[in-house]
Amino acid sequence: MLETSSQRRLLSVQALRGFAAILVLFLHCAALQRDGLAPERTAEAALLKGFWDQGYAGVDLFFVISGFIMVYVTQNHVPSLREAGRFLYSRASRIYPLYWACTSVMILYFMASYGIPASPTLANGDYNLALYTAKSLLLLPQSAMPVLGVGWTLIHEMYFYLVFAGILLLPRRYMLYCLGAWAALILGVRIVVTPDSYAKSIFAVVSSPLTLEFIAGALMGYLITRKIWLAPKIITVIAAGLVLAALVYDHYFNVNRVWLYTIPFALLVYGVSAMEHLDRIHVPQWMVTLGDWSYSLYLTHMLVFLAIRRILRMLSPHLPEAIRLQAVGAWDNIFFAVITLVSAIVFSALSYRFVEQPLLRVTKRFSKRKRLPEAKV
């Protein structure tokens, strides 16, 4: 079994998932507003950078949480090929259905807008669009970003799950050794080569230091499952301070982010989950709910952002000049941010209720008929 009644749903970690999704929204909201901004508009360009640009840290937090959850939900795992297969099914059935739905919508968007099932930047390249689309749907590495851009992170996730399934074939007492060897391999490769910033190839995925975030989260999960409590309140306060400092620190977006965010996020996940186990923290329900919506929010927000930008362009002649897209001043930026962020959250709630949950119920029914495990969140 992947999870037993003795385990508890970690509301604190679920809330952190919501926080991670919101960070990513900030990044993409600002990026869309900078798109097409005249070079001389330096003041507005500066307004849309800084903290907003650190929103990519949400992906780093997602990776840490992923490693933590994988160790947590498999704490009663019995090593065998059958159980490892069940683990992979549970992960694939959690990741792919909603991703396929959102990617299909993005393909339709590109077809309606540009006549091809991909970004127009690929129209004049040497890409086989059919192969490109197939690789995007299967979450396989390739030189261009997937049709649904955020899918590059899911390529890493599926790699994490494959390796972790291999670790599950061994007795639990070997997990720390396996995680340590995995981390040592990544660090060794990092000394020799400069890693790519996203999943361009199999080597780029396997050698990416982003894997260290998953491993760090897994180590925190191991501490929690062993009931090792190391001053969680102090650790949480220190971790929150480090995360805040990292988010306001102006630095360039590349794989070096791993060295900045891995330890703070790992400590934060450990701290809040340990305090929850010790009943020393109360998580507001709205934060848990946002965490429940986080996967839908992560996959659908760019669809919502693009739709709203198109609508606002159509309505621009009828809007007050100050809030028209790319108007001079900050009011248009504030208006766009509020409209897109609120709309994305509302749409994610609808997606979770009417798309994500029904798809999970389908996989659940299938797993029961085929005697496979249910997909776990």
mmCIF file of N, CA, C and O in Angstrom, residues 21 41 45 83 101 129 137 141 160-161 174 178 199 204 275-276 281 287 309 325 344 356 358 363 369-370 375:
data_model
loop_
_atom_site.group_PDB
_atom_site.id
_atom_site.type_symbol
_atom_site.label_atom_id
_atom_site.label_comp_id
_atom_site.label_asym_id
_atom_site.label_seq_id
_atom_site.Cartn_x
_atom_site.Cartn_y
_atom_site.Cartn_z
ATOM 1 N N ALA A 21 2.289 27.753 -6.067
ATOM 2 C CA ALA A 21 1.549 28.069 -7.295
ATOM 3 C C ALA A 21 1.392 29.578 -7.463
ATOM 4 O O ALA A 21 1.526 30.105 -8.581
ATOM 5 N N ARG A 41 10.560 52.318 -22.031
ATOM 6 C CA ARG A 41 9.716 52.299 -20.820
ATOM 7 C C ARG A 41 10.472 51.596 -19.687
ATOM 8 O O ARG A 41 10.019 50.598 -19.122
ATOM 9 N N ALA A 45 9.358 48.672 -16.828
ATOM 10 C CA ALA A 45 10.044 47.385 -16.905
ATOM 11 C C ALA A 45 10.650 47.033 -15.553
ATOM 12 O O ALA A 45 10.596 45.881 -15.103
ATOM 13 N N GLU A 83 4.844 -3.477 -6.213
ATOM 14 C CA GLU A 83 4.591 -2.243 -5.478
ATOM 15 C C GLU A 83 5.231 -1.038 -6.167
ATOM 16 O O GLU A 83 4.662 0.060 -6.179
ATOM 17 N N ALA A 101 -5.360 17.304 -20.714
ATOM 18 C CA ALA A 101 -6.519 18.173 -20.952
ATOM 19 C C ALA A 101 -6.067 19.606 -21.206
ATOM 20 O O ALA A 101 -6.519 20.257 -22.160
ATOM 21 N N LEU A 129 6.586 18.961 -36.204
ATOM 22 C CA LEU A 129 5.566 19.382 -35.250
ATOM 23 C C LEU A 129 4.765 18.216 -34.690
ATOM 24 O O LEU A 129 4.316 18.264 -33.544
ATOM 25 N N LEU A 137 3.146 15.778 -25.138
ATOM 26 C CA LEU A 137 2.089 15.051 -24.441
ATOM 27 C C LEU A 137 2.655 13.953 -23.539
ATOM 28 O O LEU A 137 2.113 13.683 -22.460
ATOM 29 N N PRO A 141 11.862 14.760 -22.941
ATOM 30 C CA PRO A 141 12.754 15.903 -23.182
ATOM 31 C C PRO A 141 12.898 16.206 -24.674
ATOM 32 O O PRO A 141 12.923 15.293 -25.503
ATOM 33 N N PHE A 160 12.034 12.045 -11.593
ATOM 34 C CA PHE A 160 12.155 11.794 -10.156
ATOM 35 C C PHE A 160 11.420 10.509 -9.767
ATOM 36 O O PHE A 160 11.930 9.688 -9.009
ATOM 37 N N TYR A 161 10.212 10.366 -10.281
ATOM 38 C CA TYR A 161 9.386 9.207 -9.905
ATOM 39 C C TYR A 161 10.008 7.895 -10.392
ATOM 40 O O TYR A 161 9.959 6.879 -9.692
ATOM 41 N N TYR A 174 17.937 1.243 3.230
ATOM 42 C CA TYR A 174 18.915 1.694 2.238
ATOM 43 C C TYR A 174 18.544 3.031 1.598
ATOM 44 O O TYR A 174 19.300 3.536 0.760
ATOM 45 N N CYS A 178 20.829 5.533 -0.863
ATOM 46 C CA CYS A 178 20.455 5.757 -2.268
ATOM 47 C C CYS A 178 20.309 7.242 -2.567
ATOM 48 O O CYS A 178 20.804 7.730 -3.599
ATOM 49 N N ALA A 199 14.581 21.123 -19.323
ATOM 50 C CA ALA A 199 14.709 19.735 -19.789
ATOM 51 C C ALA A 199 14.884 19.641 -21.300
ATOM 52 O O ALA A 199 14.012 19.161 -22.020
ATOM 53 N N ALA A 204 20.243 16.488 -19.911
ATOM 54 C CA ALA A 204 19.927 17.710 -19.170
ATOM 55 C C ALA A 204 19.055 17.410 -17.961
ATOM 56 O O ALA A 204 19.216 18.009 -16.897
ATOM 57 N N MET A 275 5.795 20.655 13.080
ATOM 58 C CA MET A 275 4.908 21.346 14.018
ATOM 59 C C MET A 275 3.477 20.840 13.897
ATOM 60 O O MET A 275 2.749 20.743 14.889
ATOM 61 N N GLU A 276 3.058 20.501 12.684
ATOM 62 C CA GLU A 276 1.714 19.956 12.522
ATOM 63 C C GLU A 276 1.588 18.593 13.203
ATOM 64 O O GLU A 276 0.579 18.315 13.850
ATOM 65 N N ILE A 281 0.716 23.962 15.235
ATOM 66 C CA ILE A 281 0.422 24.916 14.170
ATOM 67 C C ILE A 281 -1.002 24.703 13.693
ATOM 68 O O ILE A 281 -1.501 23.577 13.661
ATOM 69 N N MET A 287 -6.055 28.389 2.979
ATOM 70 C CA MET A 287 -4.737 28.045 2.456
ATOM 71 C C MET A 287 -4.694 26.582 2.013
ATOM 72 O O MET A 287 -4.072 26.250 1.007
ATOM 73 N N ARG A 309 -5.621 38.516 -21.681
ATOM 74 C CA ARG A 309 -4.865 39.510 -22.456
ATOM 75 C C ARG A 309 -5.525 39.754 -23.798
ATOM 76 O O ARG A 309 -5.640 40.910 -24.246
ATOM 77 N N LEU A 325 -3.981 48.081 -21.899
ATOM 78 C CA LEU A 325 -2.749 47.310 -21.913
ATOM 79 C C LEU A 325 -1.575 48.163 -22.368
ATOM 80 O O LEU A 325 -1.650 48.847 -23.395
ATOM 81 N N ALA A 344 -7.482 33.558 -12.580
ATOM 82 C CA ALA A 344 -6.774 32.283 -12.602
ATOM 83 C C ALA A 344 -7.151 31.426 -11.398
ATOM 84 O O ALA A 344 -7.344 30.206 -11.517
ATOM 85 N N GLU A 356 -10.364 18.110 -12.871
ATOM 86 C CA GLU A 356 -9.341 17.333 -12.172
ATOM 87 C C GLU A 356 -9.941 16.210 -11.331
ATOM 88 O O GLU A 356 -9.507 15.049 -11.436
ATOM 89 N N PRO A 358 -13.040 14.747 -11.444
ATOM 90 C CA PRO A 358 -13.637 13.672 -12.256
ATOM 91 C C PRO A 358 -12.597 12.781 -12.929
ATOM 92 O O PRO A 358 -12.780 11.566 -13.004
ATOM 93 N N THR A 363 -9.579 7.350 -12.971
ATOM 94 C CA THR A 363 -8.397 6.527 -12.708
ATOM 95 C C THR A 363 -8.614 5.644 -11.494
ATOM 96 O O THR A 363 -8.089 4.524 -11.424
ATOM 97 N N ARG A 369 -10.822 -1.849 -11.018
ATOM 98 C CA ARG A 369 -11.132 -2.934 -11.947
ATOM 99 C C ARG A 369 -9.892 -3.753 -12.268
ATOM 100 O O ARG A 369 -9.955 -4.970 -12.404
ATOM 101 N N LYS A 370 -8.757 -3.047 -12.383
ATOM 102 C CA LYS A 370 -7.509 -3.726 -12.748
ATOM 103 C C LYS A 370 -6.671 -4.107 -11.517
ATOM 104 O O LYS A 370 -5.560 -4.602 -11.661
ATOM 105 N N ALA A 375 -4.820 6.796 -7.364
ATOM 106 C CA ALA A 375 -3.884 7.907 -7.456
ATOM 107 C C ALA A 375 -3.956 8.719 -6.185
ATOM 108 O O ALA A 375 -5.018 9.097 -5.730
#
